[in-house]
Every structure is written in structure tokens, then in C-alpha cells.
Amino acid sequence: MKKGCFITIEGVEGVGKSTNIAAIESLLRAEGIPFISTREPGGTPLSEKIRALLLDKNETAMHDKAELLLVFAARAQHVEALIKPALEKGQWVICDRFTDSSFAYQGFGRQSDISLIERVEKLALGDFVPDITFLLDLPVEIGLARASKRGELDRFESEDLEFFNRVRDGFLIRAKADRTIIIDAGGSLAEIEKQIAIHIQARIKSWR
Ligand code: TYD
């Protein structure tokens, strides 16, 4: 059985991850590719409980190290209990955020030590990485303005502009990995979908 393809979608708040995930889902459905869709932090019952802790804005005393370890604890459970088994069964996995978000938010946003994050990544995941990552990139002000219309802000969304500018820079630095495709999320939706579809179609072709 051929293993599935692991796709992740990354970017700062409000860049349009959800809309583009829906577009990828429609494409895979139309092509008859078996897939599951999931998200981080979260994706399994235990990981969703950790997500609630991470996003709770009443958790004002969470230390950066505790935040980092919680993010990776949620991810270790998610990868072992859901993502790897699905890939082994030949299903594709679409994941809203993954480890790049930890480097961007915890590493660049919170300014935690990058080599510490690399060590935690190794401990939690070994060499497990996505096959393809779409980084939706947009000036932070535009994304945050969109995100703020969605209602009450969570613990991360309550951070300031400087934090999110560091996060965006972090994503762009991480995007040097071969697996990452940077998408200008400021373009028209049709154009963005078209660009993503070209890459997905190429993957489907080589996978079949
Ligand atoms: P998400 O549900 O994608 O929020 P939104 O839809 O508002 O973009 O992600 C939840 C938050 O968790 C988001 O603010 C980023 C943060 N996060 C981290 O700080 N580190 C991580 O490793 C992950 C996966 C998410």
C-alpha cells in the first residue's frame, strides 16, 4: 500500500487558511483521493484538550517553555494516534498548521531558543516532516484585521503587531525548506486556489 501524502497549511492569523483548505479538500474529493482533514494544536481528543489550555486567555501565567512542551505534547499524540496511521493506510492528510507554526510562534514570536525547539521536535517526532507545505503569506495588518472580525480573541490573537511581524518573518525563514511553497495570500482567491491546485495536481500525478 502506497503511503498517503502529508500536506500542511501555514500562515499568520487571517491569511485564509480555512478557505484554501476547503479548496484542497474539494480537489482531492474530485480526484477520488482518500483523505482526512485535521488541525493543530488538536486533532485528537487529548490534543484538543491541550489546545483548549493553549488558547485560554485566562492562562496568563503560562511559561514559554510550558507552552512549547504543550504544543509538542499535543503534536506527538496527534502524529502517533491519527496522522501516521492514516498515512500508512494510504490516506492523504491535510493539516491546518504543524511544526512550522511552533518555530514561527514559539521560536520567533515568543523568542524561545530555536535549538531547544529543534531538540524538542526531534524528541517528539524524530524525522517526521510534511511532504508539502503551503505558506500563505500576507502583511500582518491585513490578516489581523480579518481575524479580529471573527469575535473574541484567544491567547495568541491577543498579542501585539510586533509579535505577529516576528511570526511572519519566522515563517518566511522556515520556508527555505524544499517542501514549502510560499503563496501570496494577497492575490485573488481564484489565483491562490489555482496556484495551490497546480502543486496538488503534480503530487497526485506522481503518487498514482
Ligand atoms: P488556529 O486554530 O490556526 O488559529 P487561527 O484559525 O486563528 O489562525 O491556531 C491556533 C493558534 O495556535 C494560533 O494562534 C497559532 C498557535 N500555534 C502555536 O503557537 N504553535 C503551534 O505549534 C501551533 C500549531 C499553533
Coordinates of C-alpha atoms and ligand atoms in Angstrom, one line a residue:
M1 CA 0.0 0.0 0.0
K2 CA 1.4 3.4 -1.0
K3 CA 1.6 5.8 1.8
G4 CA -0.6 9.0 1.7
C5 CA 0.8 12.5 1.2
F6 CA 1.1 14.8 4.3
I7 CA 0.0 18.3 3.4
T8 CA 0.3 21.2 5.9
I9 CA -1.0 24.8 5.6
E10 CA 0.7 27.5 7.5
G11 CA 0.5 31.3 8.0
V12 CA -0.4 34.1 10.4
E13 CA -4.0 34.6 11.6
G14 CA -6.4 35.8 8.9
V15 CA -4.4 34.7 5.8
G16 CA -7.3 32.5 4.6
K17 CA -6.1 29.0 5.7
S18 CA -9.7 27.7 6.1
T19 CA -10.9 28.8 2.7
N20 CA -7.9 27.2 1.0
I21 CA -8.1 24.0 3.0
A22 CA -11.7 23.7 1.8
A23 CA -10.5 24.2 -1.8
I24 CA -7.8 21.4 -1.4
E25 CA -10.5 19.1 0.1
S26 CA -12.8 19.7 -3.0
L27 CA -9.9 19.0 -5.3
L28 CA -8.9 15.7 -3.6
R29 CA -12.6 14.7 -3.5
A30 CA -13.0 15.4 -7.2
E31 CA -9.8 13.3 -7.9
G32 CA -11.1 10.4 -5.8
I33 CA -8.1 10.6 -3.4
P34 CA -8.9 9.3 0.1
F35 CA -8.0 11.9 2.8
I36 CA -8.6 13.2 6.3
S37 CA -8.5 16.8 7.4
T38 CA -7.2 17.8 10.8
R39 CA -5.7 20.7 12.7
E40 CA -3.1 21.8 15.2
P41 CA -3.0 22.2 18.1
G42 CA -5.6 19.5 18.3
G43 CA -6.9 16.7 16.0
T44 CA -7.3 14.0 18.7
P45 CA -9.4 14.2 21.9
L46 CA -6.3 14.6 24.1
S47 CA -4.7 17.1 21.7
E48 CA -7.9 19.1 21.6
K49 CA -7.8 19.3 25.5
I50 CA -4.3 20.7 25.2
R51 CA -5.4 23.1 22.6
A52 CA -8.1 24.5 25.0
L53 CA -5.3 25.2 27.5
L54 CA -3.1 26.8 25.0
L55 CA -5.7 29.2 23.6
D56 CA -7.3 30.0 27.0
K57 CA -6.6 33.7 27.5
N58 CA -7.2 33.3 31.3
E59 CA -3.9 31.3 31.3
T60 CA -1.9 34.4 31.8
A61 CA 1.0 32.8 33.7
M62 CA 1.9 30.1 31.2
H63 CA 5.7 30.0 30.9
D64 CA 7.1 29.9 27.3
K65 CA 8.8 26.5 28.0
A66 CA 5.5 25.1 29.2
E67 CA 3.8 26.4 26.1
L68 CA 6.4 24.9 23.8
L69 CA 6.1 21.5 25.5
L70 CA 2.3 21.5 25.5
V71 CA 2.3 22.3 21.7
F72 CA 4.7 19.3 21.1
A73 CA 2.8 17.0 23.5
A74 CA -0.4 17.7 21.5
R75 CA 1.5 17.1 18.3
A76 CA 3.2 13.8 19.5
Q77 CA -0.3 12.4 20.3
H78 CA -1.7 13.7 17.0
V79 CA 1.0 12.2 14.9
E80 CA 1.1 8.8 16.6
A81 CA -2.7 8.4 17.0
L82 CA -4.0 9.9 13.9
I83 CA -1.6 11.2 11.2
K84 CA 0.8 8.3 10.9
P85 CA -1.9 5.6 10.9
A86 CA -3.9 7.5 8.2
L87 CA -0.8 7.9 6.0
E88 CA 0.0 4.2 6.5
K89 CA -3.5 3.3 5.3
G90 CA -2.8 5.3 2.1
Q91 CA -5.0 8.3 3.1
W92 CA -3.7 11.8 2.4
V93 CA -3.7 14.1 5.4
I94 CA -4.4 17.8 5.3
C95 CA -3.3 19.6 8.4
D96 CA -4.2 23.2 9.4
R97 CA -0.8 24.2 10.9
F98 CA 2.1 21.9 12.0
T99 CA 5.7 22.2 13.3
D100 CA 6.5 25.4 11.2
S101 CA 3.9 27.1 13.5
S102 CA 5.9 26.2 16.5
F103 CA 9.1 27.7 15.1
A104 CA 7.2 30.8 14.0
Y105 CA 5.1 31.4 17.1
Q106 CA 7.2 29.9 19.9
G107 CA 10.6 30.4 18.3
F108 CA 10.2 33.8 16.7
G109 CA 7.0 35.2 18.3
R110 CA 7.9 34.2 21.9
Q111 CA 11.6 34.3 21.1
S112 CA 12.3 30.9 22.6
D113 CA 15.7 29.3 21.7
I114 CA 15.5 27.7 18.2
S115 CA 18.0 25.0 19.0
L116 CA 15.8 24.0 22.0
I117 CA 12.8 23.7 19.7
E118 CA 14.8 21.6 17.3
R119 CA 15.7 19.3 20.2
V120 CA 12.0 19.0 21.3
E121 CA 11.0 18.4 17.7
K122 CA 13.5 15.5 17.5
L123 CA 12.3 14.1 20.7
A124 CA 8.6 14.3 19.8
L125 CA 8.7 13.5 16.1
G126 CA 12.0 12.0 15.2
D127 CA 12.5 12.9 11.5
F128 CA 8.7 13.1 10.7
V129 CA 8.0 16.1 8.4
P130 CA 5.3 17.1 6.0
D131 CA 5.6 16.1 2.3
I132 CA 4.4 19.5 1.2
T133 CA 3.7 22.8 3.0
F134 CA 1.7 25.8 1.7
L135 CA 2.7 29.0 3.5
L136 CA 0.0 31.6 2.9
D137 CA 1.8 34.9 3.3
L138 CA 0.2 38.3 3.8
P139 CA 1.1 41.6 5.6
V140 CA 0.2 41.1 9.3
E141 CA -2.1 44.1 9.5
I142 CA -4.4 42.8 6.8
G143 CA -4.6 39.3 8.3
L144 CA -5.2 40.6 11.8
A145 CA -7.9 42.9 10.6
R146 CA -9.7 39.9 9.0
A147 CA -9.2 37.7 12.1
S148 CA -10.5 40.3 14.5
K149 CA -13.9 40.3 12.8
R150 CA -14.3 36.6 13.9
G151 CA -15.2 37.5 17.5
E152 CA -13.4 37.1 20.8
L153 CA -9.6 36.9 20.6
D154 CA -7.8 33.9 22.0
R155 CA -4.4 33.9 24.0
F156 CA -2.4 34.2 20.8
E157 CA -4.6 36.6 18.9
S158 CA -4.3 39.0 21.8
E159 CA -0.6 39.5 21.1
D160 CA 0.6 42.8 19.5
L161 CA 1.7 43.7 16.0
E162 CA 5.4 43.2 16.7
F163 CA 4.7 39.7 17.9
F164 CA 2.9 38.8 14.6
N165 CA 5.6 40.5 12.5
R166 CA 8.2 38.3 14.1
V167 CA 5.9 35.3 13.5
R168 CA 5.6 36.2 9.8
D169 CA 9.3 36.6 9.4
G170 CA 9.8 33.3 11.2
F171 CA 7.5 31.5 8.7
L172 CA 9.4 33.1 5.8
I173 CA 12.8 32.0 7.2
R174 CA 11.4 28.4 7.7
A175 CA 10.0 28.4 4.2
K176 CA 13.5 27.9 2.8
A177 CA 12.8 24.2 3.2
D178 CA 12.3 22.5 -0.2
R179 CA 8.9 21.2 0.8
T180 CA 7.5 24.7 1.3
I181 CA 5.6 26.7 -1.3
I182 CA 5.0 30.3 -0.5
I183 CA 1.7 31.6 -1.7
D184 CA 1.0 35.4 -1.9
A185 CA -2.3 35.4 0.0
G186 CA -3.0 39.0 -1.0
G187 CA -4.0 37.9 -4.5
S188 CA -7.5 37.0 -5.7
L189 CA -8.9 33.8 -4.2
A190 CA -9.2 32.3 -7.7
E191 CA -5.5 32.9 -8.3
I192 CA -4.4 31.5 -4.9
E193 CA -6.6 28.4 -5.5
K194 CA -5.1 27.9 -9.0
Q195 CA -1.5 28.1 -7.7
I196 CA -2.2 25.5 -4.9
A197 CA -4.1 23.3 -7.3
I198 CA -1.1 23.1 -9.7
H199 CA 1.1 21.8 -6.9
I200 CA -1.5 19.3 -5.6
Q201 CA -2.2 18.0 -9.1
A202 CA 1.5 17.4 -9.6
R203 CA 1.6 15.4 -6.4
I204 CA -1.4 13.4 -7.4
K205 CA 0.2 12.6 -10.7
S206 CA 3.4 11.3 -9.1
W207 CA 1.5 9.4 -6.4
R208 CA -0.8 7.4 -8.7
Ligands
TYD1 P1 -5.5 28.3 14.6 O1 -6.7 27.4 15.0 O2 -5.0 28.0 13.2 O3 -6.0 29.7 14.8 P2 -6.5 30.7 13.6 O4 -7.5 30.0 12.9 O5 -7.0 31.8 14.5 O6 -5.3 31.1 12.8 O7 -4.3 28.1 15.6 C1 -4.4 28.4 17.0 C2 -3.3 29.2 17.5 O8 -2.2 28.3 18.0 C3 -2.7 30.2 16.5 O9 -2.8 31.5 17.1 C4 -1.2 29.8 16.4 C5 -1.0 28.9 17.6 N1 0.0 27.9 17.5 C6 1.3 28.0 18.1 O10 1.5 29.0 18.7 N2 2.2 27.0 17.9 C7 1.9 25.9 17.2 O11 2.8 25.0 17.0 C8 0.6 25.7 16.6 C9 0.3 24.5 15.8 C10 -0.3 26.8 16.7

